Coordinates of C-alpha atoms in Angstrom, one line a residue:
X1 CA -2.2 13.1 -4.9
X2 CA 1.4 14.0 -5.7
X3 CA 4.5 13.8 -3.5
X4 CA 8.1 14.5 -4.2
X5 CA 10.0 11.7 -2.4
X6 CA 13.4 12.7 -3.7
X7 CA 13.2 16.2 -2.1
X8 CA 11.8 14.9 1.1
X9 CA 14.6 12.3 1.4
X10 CA 17.2 15.0 0.9
X11 CA 15.9 17.0 3.9
X12 CA 14.8 14.2 6.2
X13 CA 16.8 11.1 5.1
X14 CA 14.2 8.6 6.4
X15 CA 12.1 5.9 4.8
X16 CA 9.5 6.2 7.5
X17 CA 7.6 8.6 5.2
X18 CA 7.2 5.7 2.7
X19 CA 5.4 3.6 5.3
X20 CA 3.1 6.5 6.1
X21 CA 2.4 7.1 2.4
X22 CA 1.8 3.4 1.7
X23 CA -0.7 3.3 4.6
X24 CA -2.4 6.4 3.4
X25 CA -2.9 5.2 -0.2
X26 CA -4.1 1.7 0.9
X27 CA -6.7 3.4 3.1
X28 CA -7.8 5.5 0.1
X29 CA -7.8 2.8 -2.5
X30 CA -8.7 -0.3 -0.5
X31 CA -8.2 -3.8 -1.8
X32 CA -10.4 -6.5 -3.3
X33 CA -11.5 -9.3 -1.0
X34 CA -14.2 -12.0 -1.1
X35 CA -14.8 -15.0 1.0
X36 CA -17.6 -16.4 -1.2
X37 CA -15.9 -16.8 -4.6
X38 CA -17.5 -15.4 -7.8
X39 CA -21.1 -16.2 -6.8
X40 CA -21.6 -13.6 -4.2
X41 CA -20.8 -9.9 -3.6
X42 CA -17.3 -9.2 -2.6
X43 CA -16.6 -8.2 1.0
X44 CA -14.3 -5.4 0.0
X45 CA -13.7 -3.5 -3.3
X46 CA -10.6 -1.8 -4.5
X47 CA -11.6 1.7 -5.6
X48 CA -8.3 2.9 -7.1
X49 CA -4.8 2.2 -8.2
X50 CA -1.4 3.3 -7.0
X51 CA 1.1 4.6 -9.4
X52 CA 4.7 5.4 -8.3
X53 CA 7.3 7.0 -10.5
X54 CA 10.6 8.5 -9.7
X55 CA 12.1 10.3 -12.7
X56 CA 15.7 9.7 -11.9
X57 CA 15.8 6.6 -9.6
X58 CA 14.2 3.3 -10.2
X59 CA 15.3 2.2 -6.7
X60 CA 13.0 4.8 -5.0
X61 CA 10.1 3.8 -7.3
X62 CA 10.6 0.1 -6.3
X63 CA 11.1 0.9 -2.6
X64 CA 7.8 2.7 -2.4
X65 CA 6.0 0.1 -4.5
X66 CA 7.4 -2.6 -2.1
X67 CA 6.0 -0.6 0.9
X68 CA 2.6 -0.3 -0.7
X69 CA 2.6 -4.1 -1.5
X70 CA 3.5 -5.0 2.1
X71 CA 0.8 -2.7 3.4
X72 CA -1.8 -4.3 1.2
X73 CA -0.5 -7.8 2.2
X74 CA -1.0 -7.0 5.9
X75 CA -4.6 -6.0 5.3
X76 CA -5.3 -9.1 3.1
X77 CA -3.9 -11.5 5.7
X78 CA -6.0 -9.8 8.3
X79 CA -9.1 -10.1 6.2
X80 CA -8.4 -13.8 5.6
X81 CA -8.1 -14.3 9.4
X82 CA -4.4 -15.2 9.3
X83 CA -3.4 -12.1 11.3
X84 CA -5.2 -10.7 14.3
X85 CA -4.4 -7.1 13.1
X86 CA -2.9 -5.7 9.9
X87 CA 0.7 -5.7 11.1
X88 CA 3.7 -7.7 10.0
X89 CA 6.8 -7.9 12.3

């Protein structure tokens, strides 16, 4: 999957697309989670990785990576039973 964030930001000027992208890639790749340690099968497996790169702006790269990290954190906290649903306020 390829997406040109720079051109999108020029025409739309919103970071909401980053949140949607982060949610989409986390749904596709998943995350690793186990409640039973190394002695049993994991509850969830991560099936991919997320690579972000902006040729001319490290800030955009970092901003999108932050959104992906927060999206994964929400799902991890929910899987651990620390959040009722994967949403941080």
